[in-house]
Coordinates of C-alpha atoms and ligand atoms in Angstrom, one line a residue:
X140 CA 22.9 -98.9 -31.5
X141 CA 24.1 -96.7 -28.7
X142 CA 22.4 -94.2 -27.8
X143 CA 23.3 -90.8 -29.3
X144 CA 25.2 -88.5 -27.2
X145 CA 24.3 -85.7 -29.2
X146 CA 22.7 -85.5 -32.8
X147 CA 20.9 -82.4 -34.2
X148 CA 17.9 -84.9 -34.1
X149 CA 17.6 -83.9 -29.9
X150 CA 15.0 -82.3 -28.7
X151 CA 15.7 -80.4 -25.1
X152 CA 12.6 -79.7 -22.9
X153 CA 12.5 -75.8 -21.7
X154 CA 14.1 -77.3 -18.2
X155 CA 17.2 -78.5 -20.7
X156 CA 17.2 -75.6 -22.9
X157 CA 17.5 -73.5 -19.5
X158 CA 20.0 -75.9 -18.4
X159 CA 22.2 -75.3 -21.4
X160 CA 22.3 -71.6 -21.4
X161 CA 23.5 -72.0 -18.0
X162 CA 26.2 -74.3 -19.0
X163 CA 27.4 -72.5 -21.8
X164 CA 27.3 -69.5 -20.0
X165 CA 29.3 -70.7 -17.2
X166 CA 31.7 -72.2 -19.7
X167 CA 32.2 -68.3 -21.0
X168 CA 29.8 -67.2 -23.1
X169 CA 28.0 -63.9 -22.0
X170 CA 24.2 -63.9 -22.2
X171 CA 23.8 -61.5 -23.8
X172 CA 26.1 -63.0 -26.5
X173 CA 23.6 -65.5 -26.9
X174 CA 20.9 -63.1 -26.9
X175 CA 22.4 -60.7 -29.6
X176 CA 22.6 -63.9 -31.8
X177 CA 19.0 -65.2 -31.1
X178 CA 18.0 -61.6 -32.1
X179 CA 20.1 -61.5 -34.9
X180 CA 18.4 -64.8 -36.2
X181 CA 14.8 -62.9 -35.8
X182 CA 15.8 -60.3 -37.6
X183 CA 17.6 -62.2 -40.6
X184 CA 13.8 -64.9 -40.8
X185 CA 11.9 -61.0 -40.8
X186 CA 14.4 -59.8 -43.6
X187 CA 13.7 -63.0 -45.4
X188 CA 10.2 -62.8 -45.5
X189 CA 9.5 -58.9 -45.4
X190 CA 9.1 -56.4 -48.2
X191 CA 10.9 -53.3 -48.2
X192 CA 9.2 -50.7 -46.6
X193 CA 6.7 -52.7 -44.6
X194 CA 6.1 -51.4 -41.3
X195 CA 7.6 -53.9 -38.6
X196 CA 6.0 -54.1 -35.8
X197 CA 8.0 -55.8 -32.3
X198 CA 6.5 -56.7 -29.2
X199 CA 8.6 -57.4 -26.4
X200 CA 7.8 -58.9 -23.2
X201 CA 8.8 -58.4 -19.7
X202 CA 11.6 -61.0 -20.1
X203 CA 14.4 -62.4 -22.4
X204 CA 12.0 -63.4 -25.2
X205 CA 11.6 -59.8 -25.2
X206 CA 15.2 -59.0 -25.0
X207 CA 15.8 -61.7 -27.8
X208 CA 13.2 -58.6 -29.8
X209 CA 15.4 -55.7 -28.6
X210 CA 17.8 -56.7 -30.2
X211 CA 16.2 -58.0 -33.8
X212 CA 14.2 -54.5 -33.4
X213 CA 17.5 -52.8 -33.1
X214 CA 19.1 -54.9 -36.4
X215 CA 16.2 -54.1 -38.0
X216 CA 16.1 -50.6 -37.5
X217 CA 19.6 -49.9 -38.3
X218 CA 19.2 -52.3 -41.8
X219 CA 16.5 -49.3 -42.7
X220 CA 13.5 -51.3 -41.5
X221 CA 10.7 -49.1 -40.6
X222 CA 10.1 -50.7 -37.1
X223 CA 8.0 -49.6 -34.0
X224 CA 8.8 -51.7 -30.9
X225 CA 5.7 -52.1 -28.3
X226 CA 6.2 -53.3 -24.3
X227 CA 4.1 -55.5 -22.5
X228 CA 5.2 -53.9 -18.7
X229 CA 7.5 -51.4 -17.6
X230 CA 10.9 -51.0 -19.4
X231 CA 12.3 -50.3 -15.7
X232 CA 11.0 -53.7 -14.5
X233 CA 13.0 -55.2 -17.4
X234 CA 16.2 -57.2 -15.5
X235 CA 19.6 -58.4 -17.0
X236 CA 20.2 -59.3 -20.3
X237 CA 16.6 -58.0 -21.3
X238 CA 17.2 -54.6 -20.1
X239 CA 21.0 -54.3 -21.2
X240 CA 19.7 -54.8 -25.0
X241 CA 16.5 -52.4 -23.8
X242 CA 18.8 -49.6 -23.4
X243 CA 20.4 -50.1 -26.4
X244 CA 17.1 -49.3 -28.2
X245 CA 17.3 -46.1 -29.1
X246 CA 13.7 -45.8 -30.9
X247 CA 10.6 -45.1 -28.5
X248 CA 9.0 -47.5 -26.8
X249 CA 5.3 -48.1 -27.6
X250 CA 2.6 -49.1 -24.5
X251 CA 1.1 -52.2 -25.7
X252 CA -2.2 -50.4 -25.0
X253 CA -3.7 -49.0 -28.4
X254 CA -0.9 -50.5 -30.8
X255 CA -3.0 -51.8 -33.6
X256 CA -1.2 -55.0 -35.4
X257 CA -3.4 -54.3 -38.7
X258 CA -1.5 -51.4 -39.3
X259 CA 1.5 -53.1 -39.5
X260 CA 2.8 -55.5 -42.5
X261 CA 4.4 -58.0 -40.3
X262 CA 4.5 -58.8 -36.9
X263 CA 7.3 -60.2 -34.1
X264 CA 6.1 -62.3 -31.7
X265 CA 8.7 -61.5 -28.7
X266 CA 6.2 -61.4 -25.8
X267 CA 6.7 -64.9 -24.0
X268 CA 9.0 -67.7 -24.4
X269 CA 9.9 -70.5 -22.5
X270 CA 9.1 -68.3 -19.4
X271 CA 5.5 -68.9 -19.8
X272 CA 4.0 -70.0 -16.3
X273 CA 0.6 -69.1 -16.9
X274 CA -2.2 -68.4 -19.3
X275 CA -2.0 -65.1 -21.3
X276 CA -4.7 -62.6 -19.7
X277 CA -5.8 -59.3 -19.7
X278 CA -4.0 -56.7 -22.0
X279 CA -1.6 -59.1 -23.7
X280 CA -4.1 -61.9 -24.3
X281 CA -6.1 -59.0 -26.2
X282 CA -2.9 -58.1 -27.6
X283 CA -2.5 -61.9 -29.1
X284 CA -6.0 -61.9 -30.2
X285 CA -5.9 -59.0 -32.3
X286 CA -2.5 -60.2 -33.5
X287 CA -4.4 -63.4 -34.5
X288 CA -7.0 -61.0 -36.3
X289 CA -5.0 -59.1 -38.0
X290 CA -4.2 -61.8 -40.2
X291 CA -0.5 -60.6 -41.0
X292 CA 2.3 -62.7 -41.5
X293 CA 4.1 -63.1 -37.4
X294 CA 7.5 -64.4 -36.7
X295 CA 7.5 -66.0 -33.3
X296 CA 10.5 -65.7 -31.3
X297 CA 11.5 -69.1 -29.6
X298 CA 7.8 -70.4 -29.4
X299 CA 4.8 -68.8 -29.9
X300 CA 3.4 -66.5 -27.4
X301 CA 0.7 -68.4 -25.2
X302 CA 2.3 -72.2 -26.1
X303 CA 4.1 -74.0 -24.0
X304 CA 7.7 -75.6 -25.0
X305 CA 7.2 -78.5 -23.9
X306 CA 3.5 -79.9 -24.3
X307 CA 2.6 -77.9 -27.2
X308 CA -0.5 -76.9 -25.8
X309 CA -2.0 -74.0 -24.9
X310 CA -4.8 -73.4 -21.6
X311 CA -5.7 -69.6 -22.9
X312 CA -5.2 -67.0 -25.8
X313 CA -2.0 -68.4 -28.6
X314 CA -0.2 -66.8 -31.1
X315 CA -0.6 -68.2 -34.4
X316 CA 2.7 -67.9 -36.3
X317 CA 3.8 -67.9 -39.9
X318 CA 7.3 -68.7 -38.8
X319 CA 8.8 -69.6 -35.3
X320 CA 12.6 -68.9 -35.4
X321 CA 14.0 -71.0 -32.2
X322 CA 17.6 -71.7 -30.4
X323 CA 20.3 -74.4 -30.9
X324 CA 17.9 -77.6 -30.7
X325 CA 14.1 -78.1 -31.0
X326 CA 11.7 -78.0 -28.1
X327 CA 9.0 -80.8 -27.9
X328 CA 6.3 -78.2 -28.0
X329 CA 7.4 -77.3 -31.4
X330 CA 6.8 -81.1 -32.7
X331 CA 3.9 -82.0 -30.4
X332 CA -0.1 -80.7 -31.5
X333 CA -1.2 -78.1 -31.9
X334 CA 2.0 -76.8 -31.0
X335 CA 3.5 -77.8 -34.7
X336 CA 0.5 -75.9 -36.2
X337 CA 1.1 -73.1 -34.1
X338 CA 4.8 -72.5 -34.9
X339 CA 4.6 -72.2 -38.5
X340 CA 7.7 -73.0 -40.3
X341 CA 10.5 -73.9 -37.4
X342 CA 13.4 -72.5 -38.3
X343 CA 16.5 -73.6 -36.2
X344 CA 19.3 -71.0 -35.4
X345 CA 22.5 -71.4 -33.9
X346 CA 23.3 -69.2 -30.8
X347 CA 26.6 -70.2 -29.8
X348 CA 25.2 -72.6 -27.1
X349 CA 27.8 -75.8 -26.7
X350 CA 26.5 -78.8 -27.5
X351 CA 30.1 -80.5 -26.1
X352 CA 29.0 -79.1 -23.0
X353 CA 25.6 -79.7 -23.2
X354 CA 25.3 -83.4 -24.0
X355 CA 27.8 -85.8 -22.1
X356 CA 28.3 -89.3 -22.3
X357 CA 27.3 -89.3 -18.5
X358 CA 23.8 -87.1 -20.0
X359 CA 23.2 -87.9 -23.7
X360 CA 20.5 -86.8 -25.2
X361 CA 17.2 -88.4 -24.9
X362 CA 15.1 -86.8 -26.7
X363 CA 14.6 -86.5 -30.1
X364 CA 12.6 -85.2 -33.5
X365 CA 12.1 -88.8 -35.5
X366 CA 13.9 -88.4 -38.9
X367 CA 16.4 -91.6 -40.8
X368 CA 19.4 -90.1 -38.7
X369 CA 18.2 -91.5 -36.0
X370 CA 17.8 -94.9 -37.1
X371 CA 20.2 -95.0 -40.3
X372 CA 22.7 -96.8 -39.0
X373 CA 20.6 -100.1 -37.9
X374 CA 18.3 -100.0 -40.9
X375 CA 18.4 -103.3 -43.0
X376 CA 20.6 -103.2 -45.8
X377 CA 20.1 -106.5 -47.9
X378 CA 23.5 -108.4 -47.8
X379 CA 24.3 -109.8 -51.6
X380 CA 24.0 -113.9 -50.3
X381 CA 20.7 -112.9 -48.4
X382 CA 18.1 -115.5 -48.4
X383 CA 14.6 -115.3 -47.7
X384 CA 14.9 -116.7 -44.1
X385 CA 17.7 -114.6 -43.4
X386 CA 15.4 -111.6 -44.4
X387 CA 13.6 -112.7 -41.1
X388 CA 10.3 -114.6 -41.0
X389 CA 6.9 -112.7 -39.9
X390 CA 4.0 -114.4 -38.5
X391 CA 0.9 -112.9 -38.3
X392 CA -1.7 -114.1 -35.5
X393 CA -5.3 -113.1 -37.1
X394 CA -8.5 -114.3 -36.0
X395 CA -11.7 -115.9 -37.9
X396 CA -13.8 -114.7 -40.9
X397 CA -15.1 -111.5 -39.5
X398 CA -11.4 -110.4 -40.0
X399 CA -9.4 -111.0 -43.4
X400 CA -8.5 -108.1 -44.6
X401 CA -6.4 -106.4 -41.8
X402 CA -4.0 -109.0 -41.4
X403 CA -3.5 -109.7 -44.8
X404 CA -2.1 -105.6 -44.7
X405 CA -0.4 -106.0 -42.1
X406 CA 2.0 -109.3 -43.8
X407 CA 1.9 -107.4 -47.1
X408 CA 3.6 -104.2 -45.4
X409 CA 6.2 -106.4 -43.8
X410 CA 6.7 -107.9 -47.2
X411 CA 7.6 -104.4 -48.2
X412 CA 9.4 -103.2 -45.9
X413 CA 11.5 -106.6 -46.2
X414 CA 11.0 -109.5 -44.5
X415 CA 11.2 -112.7 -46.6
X416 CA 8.5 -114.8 -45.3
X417 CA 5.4 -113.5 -44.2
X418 CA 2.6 -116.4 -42.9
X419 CA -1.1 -115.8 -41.2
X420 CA -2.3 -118.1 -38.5
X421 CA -6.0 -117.7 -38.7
X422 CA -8.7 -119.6 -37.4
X423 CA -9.8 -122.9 -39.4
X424 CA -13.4 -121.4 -40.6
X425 CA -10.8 -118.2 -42.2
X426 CA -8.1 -120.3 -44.6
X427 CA -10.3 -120.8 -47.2
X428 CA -11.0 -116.6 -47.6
X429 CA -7.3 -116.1 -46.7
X430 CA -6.9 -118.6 -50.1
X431 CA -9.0 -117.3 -51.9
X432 CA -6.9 -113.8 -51.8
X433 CA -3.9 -115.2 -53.0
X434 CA -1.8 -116.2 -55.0
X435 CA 0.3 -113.6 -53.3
X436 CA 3.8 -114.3 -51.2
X437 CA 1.5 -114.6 -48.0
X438 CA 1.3 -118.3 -46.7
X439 CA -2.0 -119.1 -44.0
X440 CA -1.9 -121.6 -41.8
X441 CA -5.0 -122.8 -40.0
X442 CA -4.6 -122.4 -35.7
X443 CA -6.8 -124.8 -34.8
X444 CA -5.8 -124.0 -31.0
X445 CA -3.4 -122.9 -28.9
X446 CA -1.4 -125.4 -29.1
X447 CA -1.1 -125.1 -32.3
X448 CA -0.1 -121.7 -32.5
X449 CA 2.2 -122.6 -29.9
X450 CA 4.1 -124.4 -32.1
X451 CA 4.2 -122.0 -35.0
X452 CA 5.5 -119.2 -32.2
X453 CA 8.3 -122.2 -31.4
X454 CA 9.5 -122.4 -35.1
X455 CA 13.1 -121.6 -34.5
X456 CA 12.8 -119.7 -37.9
X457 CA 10.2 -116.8 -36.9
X458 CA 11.9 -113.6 -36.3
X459 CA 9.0 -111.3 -35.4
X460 CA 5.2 -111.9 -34.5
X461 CA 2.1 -109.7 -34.9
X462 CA -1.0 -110.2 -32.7
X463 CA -3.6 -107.7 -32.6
X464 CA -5.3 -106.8 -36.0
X465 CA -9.1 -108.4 -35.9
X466 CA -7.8 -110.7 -34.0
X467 CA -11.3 -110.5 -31.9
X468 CA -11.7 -110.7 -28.5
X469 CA -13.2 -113.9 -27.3
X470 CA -11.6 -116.2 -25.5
X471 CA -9.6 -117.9 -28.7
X472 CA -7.8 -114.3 -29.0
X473 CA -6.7 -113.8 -25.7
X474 CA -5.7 -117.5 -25.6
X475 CA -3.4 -116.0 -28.7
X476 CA -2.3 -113.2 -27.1
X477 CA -1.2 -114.9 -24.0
X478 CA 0.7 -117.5 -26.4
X479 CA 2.3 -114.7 -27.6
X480 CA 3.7 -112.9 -24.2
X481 CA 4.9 -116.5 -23.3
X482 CA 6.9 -116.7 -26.9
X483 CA 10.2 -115.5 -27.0
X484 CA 10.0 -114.3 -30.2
X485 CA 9.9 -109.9 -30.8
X486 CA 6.5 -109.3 -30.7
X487 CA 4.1 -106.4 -31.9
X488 CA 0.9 -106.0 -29.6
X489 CA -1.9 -103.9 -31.6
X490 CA -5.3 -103.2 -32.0
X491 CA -7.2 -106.1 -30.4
X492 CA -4.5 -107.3 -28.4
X493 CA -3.9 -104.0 -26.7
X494 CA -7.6 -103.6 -26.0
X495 CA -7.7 -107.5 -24.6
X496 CA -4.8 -106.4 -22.2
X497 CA -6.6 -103.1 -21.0
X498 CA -6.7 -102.5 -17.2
X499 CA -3.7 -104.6 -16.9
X500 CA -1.0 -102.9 -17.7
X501 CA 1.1 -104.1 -14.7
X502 CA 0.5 -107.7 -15.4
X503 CA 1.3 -107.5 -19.0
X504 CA 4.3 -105.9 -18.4
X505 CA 5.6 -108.8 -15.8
X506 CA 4.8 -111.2 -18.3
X507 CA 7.1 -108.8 -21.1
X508 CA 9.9 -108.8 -18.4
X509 CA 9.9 -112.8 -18.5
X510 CA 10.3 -112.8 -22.1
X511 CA 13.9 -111.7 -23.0
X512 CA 12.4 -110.5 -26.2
X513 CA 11.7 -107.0 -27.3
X514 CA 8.0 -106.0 -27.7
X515 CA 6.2 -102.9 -29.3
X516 CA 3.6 -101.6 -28.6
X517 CA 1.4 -99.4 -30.9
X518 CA -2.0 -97.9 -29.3
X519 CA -4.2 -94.7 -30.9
X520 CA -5.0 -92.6 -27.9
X521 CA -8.3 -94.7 -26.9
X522 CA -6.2 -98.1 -26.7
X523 CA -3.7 -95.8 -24.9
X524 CA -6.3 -95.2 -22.5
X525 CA -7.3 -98.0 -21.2
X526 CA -4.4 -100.0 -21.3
X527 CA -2.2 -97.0 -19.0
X528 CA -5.0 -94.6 -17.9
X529 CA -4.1 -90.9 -18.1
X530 CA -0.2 -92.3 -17.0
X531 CA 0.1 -89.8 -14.7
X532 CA -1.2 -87.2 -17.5
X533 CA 1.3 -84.4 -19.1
X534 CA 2.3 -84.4 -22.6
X535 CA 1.8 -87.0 -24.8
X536 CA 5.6 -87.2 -24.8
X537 CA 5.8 -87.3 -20.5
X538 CA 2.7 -90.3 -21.2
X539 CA 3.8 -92.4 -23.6
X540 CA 7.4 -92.1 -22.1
X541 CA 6.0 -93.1 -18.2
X542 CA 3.9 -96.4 -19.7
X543 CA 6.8 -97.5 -21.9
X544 CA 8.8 -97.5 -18.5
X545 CA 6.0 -99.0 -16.7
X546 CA 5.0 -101.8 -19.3
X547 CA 9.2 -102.4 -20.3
X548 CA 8.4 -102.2 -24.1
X549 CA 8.3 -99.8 -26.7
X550 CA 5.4 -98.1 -26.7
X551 CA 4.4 -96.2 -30.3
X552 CA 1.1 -93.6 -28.9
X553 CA 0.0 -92.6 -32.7
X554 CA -1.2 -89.5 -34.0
X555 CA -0.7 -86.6 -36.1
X556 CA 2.3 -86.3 -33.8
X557 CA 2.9 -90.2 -33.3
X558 CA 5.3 -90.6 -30.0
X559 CA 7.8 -93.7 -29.9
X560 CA 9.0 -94.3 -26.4
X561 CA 11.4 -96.8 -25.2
X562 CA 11.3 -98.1 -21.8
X563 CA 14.9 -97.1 -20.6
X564 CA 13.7 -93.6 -21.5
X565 CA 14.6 -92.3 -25.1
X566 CA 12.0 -91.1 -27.3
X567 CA 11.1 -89.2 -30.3
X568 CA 8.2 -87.4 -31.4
X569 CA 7.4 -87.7 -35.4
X570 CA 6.5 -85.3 -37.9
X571 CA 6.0 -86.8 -41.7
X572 CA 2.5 -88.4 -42.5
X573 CA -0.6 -86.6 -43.3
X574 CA -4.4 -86.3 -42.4
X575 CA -5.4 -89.0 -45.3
X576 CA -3.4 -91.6 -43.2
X577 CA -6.6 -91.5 -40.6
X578 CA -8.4 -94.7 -42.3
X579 CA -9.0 -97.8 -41.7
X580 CA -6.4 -100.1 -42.1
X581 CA -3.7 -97.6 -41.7
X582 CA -3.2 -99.0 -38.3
X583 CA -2.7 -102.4 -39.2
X584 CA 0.0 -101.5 -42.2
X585 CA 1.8 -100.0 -39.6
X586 CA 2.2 -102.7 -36.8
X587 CA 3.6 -104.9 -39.9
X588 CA 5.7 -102.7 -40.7
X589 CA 7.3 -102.6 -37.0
X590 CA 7.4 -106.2 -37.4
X591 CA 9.0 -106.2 -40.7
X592 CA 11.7 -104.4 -39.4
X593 CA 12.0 -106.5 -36.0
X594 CA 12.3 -109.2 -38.6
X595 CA 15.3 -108.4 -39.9
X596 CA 17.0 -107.6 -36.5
X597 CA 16.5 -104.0 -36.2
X598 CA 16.3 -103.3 -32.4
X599 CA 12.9 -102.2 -31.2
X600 CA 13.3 -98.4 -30.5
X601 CA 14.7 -97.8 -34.0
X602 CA 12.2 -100.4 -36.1
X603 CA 9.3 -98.5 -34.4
X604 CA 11.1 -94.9 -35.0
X605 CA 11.9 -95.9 -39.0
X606 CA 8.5 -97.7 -39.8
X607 CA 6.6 -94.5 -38.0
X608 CA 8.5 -92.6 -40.1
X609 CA 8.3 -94.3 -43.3
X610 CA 4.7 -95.0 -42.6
X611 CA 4.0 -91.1 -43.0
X612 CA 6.1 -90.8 -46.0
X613 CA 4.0 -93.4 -47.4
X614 CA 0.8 -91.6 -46.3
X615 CA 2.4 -88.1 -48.2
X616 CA 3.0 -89.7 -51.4
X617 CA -0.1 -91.0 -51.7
X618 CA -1.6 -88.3 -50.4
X619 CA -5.3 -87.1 -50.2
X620 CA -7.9 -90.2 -51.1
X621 CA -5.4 -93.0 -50.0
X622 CA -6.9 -96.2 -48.7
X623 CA -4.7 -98.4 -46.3
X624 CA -4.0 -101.1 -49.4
X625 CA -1.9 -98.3 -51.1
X626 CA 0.2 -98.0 -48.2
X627 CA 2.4 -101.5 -48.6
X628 CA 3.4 -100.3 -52.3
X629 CA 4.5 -96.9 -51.4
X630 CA 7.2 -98.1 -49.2
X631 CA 9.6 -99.9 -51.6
X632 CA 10.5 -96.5 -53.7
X633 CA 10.6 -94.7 -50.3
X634 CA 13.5 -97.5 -49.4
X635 CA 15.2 -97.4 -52.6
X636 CA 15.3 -93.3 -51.9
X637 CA 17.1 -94.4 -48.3
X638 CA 19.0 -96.5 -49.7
X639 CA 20.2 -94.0 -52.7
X640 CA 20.7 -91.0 -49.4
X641 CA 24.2 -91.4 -48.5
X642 CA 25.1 -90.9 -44.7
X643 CA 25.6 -87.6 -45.1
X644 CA 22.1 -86.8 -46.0
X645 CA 21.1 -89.1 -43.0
X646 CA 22.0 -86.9 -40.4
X647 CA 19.2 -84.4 -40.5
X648 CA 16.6 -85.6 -43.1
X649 CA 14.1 -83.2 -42.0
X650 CA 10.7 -84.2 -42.6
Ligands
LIG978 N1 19.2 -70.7 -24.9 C1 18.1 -70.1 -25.3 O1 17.2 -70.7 -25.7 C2 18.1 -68.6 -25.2 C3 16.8 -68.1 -24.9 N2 16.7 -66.8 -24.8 C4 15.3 -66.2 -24.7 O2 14.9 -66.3 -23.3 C5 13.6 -66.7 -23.3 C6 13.2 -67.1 -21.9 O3 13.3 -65.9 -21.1 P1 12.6 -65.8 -19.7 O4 12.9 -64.5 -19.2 O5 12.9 -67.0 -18.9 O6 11.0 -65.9 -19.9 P2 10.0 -65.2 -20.9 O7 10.8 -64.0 -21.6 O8 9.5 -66.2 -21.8 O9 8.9 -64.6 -20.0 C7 9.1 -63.5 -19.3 C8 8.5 -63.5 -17.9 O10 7.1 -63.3 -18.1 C9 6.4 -63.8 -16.9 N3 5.3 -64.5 -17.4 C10 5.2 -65.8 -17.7 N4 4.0 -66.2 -18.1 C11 3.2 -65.0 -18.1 C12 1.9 -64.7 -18.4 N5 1.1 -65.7 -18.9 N6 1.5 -63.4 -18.2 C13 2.3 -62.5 -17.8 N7 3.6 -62.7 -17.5 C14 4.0 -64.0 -17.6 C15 7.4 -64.7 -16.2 O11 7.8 -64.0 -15.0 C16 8.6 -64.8 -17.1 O12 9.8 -64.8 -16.5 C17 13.5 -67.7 -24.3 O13 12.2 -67.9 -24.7 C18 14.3 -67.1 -25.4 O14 13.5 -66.2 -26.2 C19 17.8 -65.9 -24.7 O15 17.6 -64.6 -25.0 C20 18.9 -66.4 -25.6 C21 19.3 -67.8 -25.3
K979 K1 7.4 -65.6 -28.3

């Protein structure tokens, strides 16, 4: 599928998001357009969520994100909100835009010294935005902190005061917001922990920035929030003279007794998520337990050695292969997974596999370039480690995004805010699953889901993207107390619900 040149799905860094109020203002659209309609946005989330006759209070910062507060103070004000504005600096040091909306404030202007958030019913966050370039200190990182004690309800304008847009992180004091009202697209720090915690409820507002101008087929968009639009239109349909074959073939490489149970999760998920075959190659002293758990759909066949593994990887019927879970890492496992990088068939590398390639990162990825298949990898942030290092540190977004172009595959760096980067340099940061999906097995349901979907032909970026996605919606509706075994049987009413979404309601699933 080619990549998107737009979709409301992209996400632009605070480098883009500067880059496309220059554009659109160049193109003829006045700042302070723009601004009047990011404050009007504040002021409608504040309306929205404040009772009449609670005391507003707006703090406004030395730069746009406080002239973005100006302006929602203003709207406020003249709607009948009682509202008192507080600056962080000197109103004469305000510049532009910023102070053009300043001196259309016709209420006093408060010192931030002294103002006392408690006595206030809700708060607007308008101190920093994506002009942060350093930690919050001195008055204002009091300021935040008493915010944060006052324990009222804050609207954040753009991001939260103290986080930045594009890691999501924080190095000093942070607002913590009930609701973070933002501009024309989504900025990674918004989707990326603890940024999402931080925000609140994102809440998305057109400004009047243009997207046709923004995003080009010579620069699409390459970023993006992970949701079905993304992937909708490669997701497998089943065709009415589908056979099981056709429903592509998934072979799972496991290793000996010590490990039964994660493999077995991993074929069952790509069952699910609907392949039509699904067979373990485990070691000889293992087929008898891997019997004894049938009779299910799963077929085991015993890998005596590599050879004959080999041959099961030449079967011209195997669509997708999974090496990694308790595969073990004697020699007999990395004699699998090399049989597996020298297979042309699209592979997923996890758990064991990823820790038997650590340190060589380089080397694994020359052997993925010789293998004119996709590959996906999917590491937890210790894998991660010592397979790529720091990557040249960062986000989690700028890491996973460097080592997929470094290793040329698809690398999936999971989480609570699970990264899928592709190796030409699209990626997408997720947002569905739930803190109950950290348990043992999870992992493993996951990689066979990826291979589920490279089974049936999906191209790598958007099987890793969908069964990330689907993955967490499986961890939500099972919910608090899940164990990994669930997971398999959530996803078929989750497809059925994807399949019953028309297109329309592709485009911007949020979840
Ligand atoms: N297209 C859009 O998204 C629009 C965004 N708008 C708003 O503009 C701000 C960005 O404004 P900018 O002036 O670039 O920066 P800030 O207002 O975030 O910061 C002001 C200023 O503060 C200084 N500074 C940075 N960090 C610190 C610190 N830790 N302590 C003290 N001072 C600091 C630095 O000099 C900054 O320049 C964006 O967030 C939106 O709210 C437009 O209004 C509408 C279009
Ligand atoms: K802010």
């Amino acid at each position: 599928m080619a990549a998107a040149v737009d979709s409301d799905l992209a996400l632009l860094d605070v480098a883009g998001m500067a880059e496309a109020d220059r554009l659109t203002i160049a193109a003829g659209t006045p700042g302070a357009a723009l601004m009047e309609r990011a404050g009007r946005a504040v002021a409608d989330a504040v309306d929205r969520r404040t009772p009449p006759g609670a005391r507003i209070l707006v703090l406004c910062g030395p730069g746009n994100n406080g002239g973005d507060g100006f302006v929602a103070a203003r709207l406020l004000a003249r709607r009948g909100r009682p509202v008192t504005l507080a600056l962080a600096g000197e109103r004469e040091r305000l510049s532009g835009d910023a102070a053009g909306m300043a001196a259309a404030w016709t209420g006093p202007i408060e010192p931030i010294d002294g103002v006392r958030p408690a006595d206030y019913g809700l708060i607007v966050d308008a101190l920093f935005g994506a002009g942060l370039n350093r930690p919050l200190e001195g008055a204002v990182a009091e300021l935040v902190e008493a915010v944060n004690a006052a324990g009222r309800p804050v609207v954040a304008v753009d991001v939260p005061s103290g986080l930045s847009g594009d890691t999501g992180g924080s190095e000093g004091p942070v607002i913590r917001a009930t609701e973070t009202v933002t501009f024309f697209r989504l900025k990674p720090g918004h989707l990326l922990m603890p940024g999402r915690s931080l925000c609140g409820l994102v809440t998305l507002a057109e400004i009047g920035i243009r997207a046709d101008v923004v995003f080009t087929p010579e620069r699409p968009a390459v970023l993006f929030r992970n949701a079905p639009g993304l992937w909708r239109a490669s997701f497998p349909v089943l065709a009415p003279d589908t056979h099981k074959y056709r429903r592509g073939a998934v072979l799972v490489v496991a290793g000996g007794l010590a490990g039964v149970g994660a493999p077995r999760l991993s074929a069952r998920a790509a069952l699910r998520i609907g392949a039509g075959l699904a067979t373990i190659a485990c070691r000889p002293e293992a087929l008898a337990a891997h019997a004894a758990r049938g009779p299910d759909a799963l077929m085991q066949r015993a890998v005596a050695d590599g050879a004959a593994l080999e041959r099961l990887l030449a079967e011209k019927r195997l669509s997708a292969v999974l090496v990694g879970p308790a595969l073990g890492l004697d020699g007999e496992a990395r004699e699998a997974v090399a049989a597996v990088l020298r297979s042309s068939v699209p592979a997923v590398l996890d758990a064991d596999a990823l820790t038997i390639l650590a340190g060589s990162a380089a080397r694994a990825g020359r052997q993925i370039a010789r293998r004119g298949a996709p590959c996906v990898l999917t590491p937890h942030e210790g894998e991660f480690a010592r397979l790529f290092g720091d990557s040249g540190g960062g986000s989690k977004l700028d890491r996973a995004r460097r080592a997929a172009a470094e290793i040329g595959a698809v690398v999936v760096l999971k989480g609570a805010d699970t990264v899928i980067a592709a190796p030409e340099g699209r990626a997408a940061i997720n947002a569905t699953g739930c803190p109950a999906l950290a348990t043992a097995g999870s992992g493993d349901v996951l990689g066979g889901m990826v291979a589920g979907l490279l089974a049936q032909g999906m191209p790598a970026f958007e099987a890793a993207c969908a069964a990330v996605w689907l993955h967490g919606r499986a961890g939500e509706a099972r919910g608090v107390g899940l164990v990994a075994d669930d997971l398999p049987e959530a996803i078929p009413p989750l497809l059925r619900e994807l399949q019953d979404a028309g297109p329309e309601d592709w485009s911007g699933a949020e979840r």
